[in-house]
Amino acid sequence: MEPAAKTARGVWRSVVQTGALWGAGAIFLALVGLVEAVSHRQIVAGVLSLAYALLLLAGLGAGTQVSRRWAGRAAWQRIVGGALAGALVGVAVELLVVIGRSVNLRIMLINASPPLYEILSFGRGLGGVPLMMLAQTGAGAIGAAAPLLPPWFRRPVIAGLSMAFVIGLFQDLVQLMLQSGVRAGLRSLLFTGDGLALHGAVLLFVFAAGLSVLRARYRAPAGRWAVGLPPQRRRVLRWITMGAVVAAILILPWVAGLFISQVLVLVGLYTLMGLGLNLEVGFAGLLDLGFVAFFAIGAYTVGLLTTTGPLAVAHLAWWTVVPIATVVSLIAGVFFGLPILRIRGDYLAIATLGFGEIIRLLVLSDFLRPWLGGSQGVLGIPRPVLVGLEFRGPQQLIYLTVVASALVAFVAARLRDSRLGRAWMAVREDEDVAEALGINTVNVKLLAYGIGGAFAGVSGAIFAVMLGSVFPHSFNVLISINVLALIIVGGMGSLPGVMVGSLALVGLPELLREFSDFRFLVYGAVLIVMMQLRPEGLWPTAVARRELHDGAQAPAVPGHAVELAGAKEGDG
Amino acid sequence: MTLLDVENLHVYYGQIHALKGITLHVDPGEIVTLIGANGAGKSTTLKTISGLLRPREGRITLSGQDLAALPAHEVVAKGVVQVPEGRRIFGQLTVHENLSMGAYTRTERDGIDGDLERIFTLFPRLKERRAQVAGTLSGGEQQMLAIGRALMSQPKVLLLDEPSMGLAPVLVEQIFETITGINQLGTTVLLVEQNAYMALQIAQRGYVLQTGEIALSGSAKDLQANVEVRKAYLGG
Ligand SMILES: Nc1ncnc2c1ncn2[C@@H]1O[C@H](COP(=O)(O)OP(=O)(O)OP(=O)(O)O)[C@@H](O)[C@H]1O
Ligand SMILES: [Mg+2]
């Protein structure tokens, strides 16, 4: 057979494969009920609903993938290929409509309902079938064209579209933030009664695209300008930046409103825990699935020492108890480490899992009920007060979490760059060799568990006042798993990664709460896609980056006198 | 006056009696080699000296100080450091980071920087590759790095476990030359080798280990001439 024909057949196969794959994805979303569930959610009022956005994303994705795969070919070939793949997605989706209308699929697939078919055919019956195919073909062509565009054009467009999409998706929350004064004016400019107005979407697009252009244009010169300043001026500049950040944080809860503040406090608590677990898993390589135990210990310490209820051991102020709770969790961490010092690898996961459950069952037990309250928990935990300011609700507690997270992150960063941090790194890489190099691996591991536990204890202490009570059921194993997942998604060992990970895995699902169970579907899918595309995490450390992008080595700069620079995050 | 003294060492792995009363000594400035077949107990001896394994019986002393009771990290602090079998470098870290890790037990900045330079003169290849990820080094370079890393702790006695394993003949020669160089700079060496021929070339004395016991000992010259040794380890 001619080689040309061979490759031609390969080309067709790749189009068919890609189209079928994305088509199957779209059908899957339809049949699990997601498409119907989000069909009332308007991204741009009267123009585009979330359901259609998702469906068209399938065609778009297929087009982009084909175009990427055909990187060496002519532009028109790539666009035609992408359009064909998009068309295939349309065919797949409409096949479902045609089959579903003639055969009753509901016996097996409860979501395969007439309303779904209506959505999939734009509410026009069989007349909508070619329309959907056409739309998907267009989406495929656009998707294929995207990689062909020069970056200076593509980036602003993507930024603009993302902005409009995100604001449209979260329009309820955004509208809540824009209630009064100037903000109310902005609201009426962007939104109509049903959601984001078309002209609002255009405005947002222009705004974000403009920002992106400005950024591309002025970022490097601005950086050069700042570096070129005399040191004194630069210090002033730094103070101004810091002041702006602090001011932004101060007004944040009042702009964001109650609900978002609540979500942010939760993100903060998970960030604190993430920083602790990151120290154990990311720095020292010690897997820990019982991490929630320290969170519980911190919360119960605060509960018992501050409560006004009958279980009170003392009536101390919250501020006095926080250091106590930290120390108690630290000691708990060390004790936790003792029996599992010699355990490694997979077995460590099981052993630590057991420890987490032991703590939960202990606080739940009838045996300790007189002291810990059993399933009733500890109630009546008073809010902390600082010079007349009461930390009443999320909008005040947010300051507490921000300050605590900043402090803890600072401590973690200093530890990472210290001798102890180097020892952790050695233990993570090869415990036996670490020992042979003179590192006291016993102490070093116990310190990792202790300090990691202490960080979680701080988180628990804030959690206790956030709820005003502590219950055993708040401390189940899912929290440990979630914290582990967030540091993996953020980037193992990376400090900024912890915050990014907790925004993505804790913040986002909270914001998507109205999609009820589907958010876990999205959560799972995002985890899988993430690990495929960015196994090193969203904000990885330099070490993780070189590990997962094999062969990509640091530039060999002679006289490059950095002390273990690998442990520090790059800023990319 | 001996530097490292090992007396009647018995080591067990559970029920397995791996070392059955090993006695050996290393004088200051010497290269002493320990040769023997696979499974004779060479690595076990080194691991016991460096504190990674506990002897059930026997004494290990460094200039008269007891080592047998110390944990591994304190043995390093006393000046005995082991280069483990099979070049276990930190593969994800750079050459420079690996070397700094070797200086973990030390705190004085200037001395460390000086030693770094010394190691780079000893192994110029490492200097060129100081920013390279260690896992991507060639086998020979990794062995050099493992030795360099151990030297960063300024040991009095360097324990080498089969440094020539898996290396091409040219590299083997290079490694042995380097060991001689290290020794001439003042570090005492206890060298475990399967390549008895090369080991006996650079060592002053040697011990032959057989199933956990010292079968023979003597000067390198005598061992090279010994009929038994020639038959068993030198191919003739
Ligand atoms: N962790 C262990 N558990 C049980 N037995 C072991 C262990 N390590 C070594 N042994 C046994 O102890 C004996 C001595 O092993 P050792 O590793 O000291 O040999 P060696 O002389 O270094 O051999 P080689 O030249 O192959 O490295 C062998 O019989 C080996 O099977
Ligand atoms: Mg061995």
Tab-separated table of C-alpha atoms and ligand atoms in Angstrom, chain B residues 42-43 85 161-162, ligand 2:
chain	number	residue	atom	x	y	z
B	42	LYS	CA	30.316	-7.559	53.023
B	43	SER	CA	27.438	-5.074	52.903
B	85	GLU	CA	25.625	0.002	47.472
B	161	ASP	CA	30.274	-0.507	49.132
B	162	GLU	CA	31.138	-1.829	45.671
C	2	MG	MG	26.649	-6.120	49.125
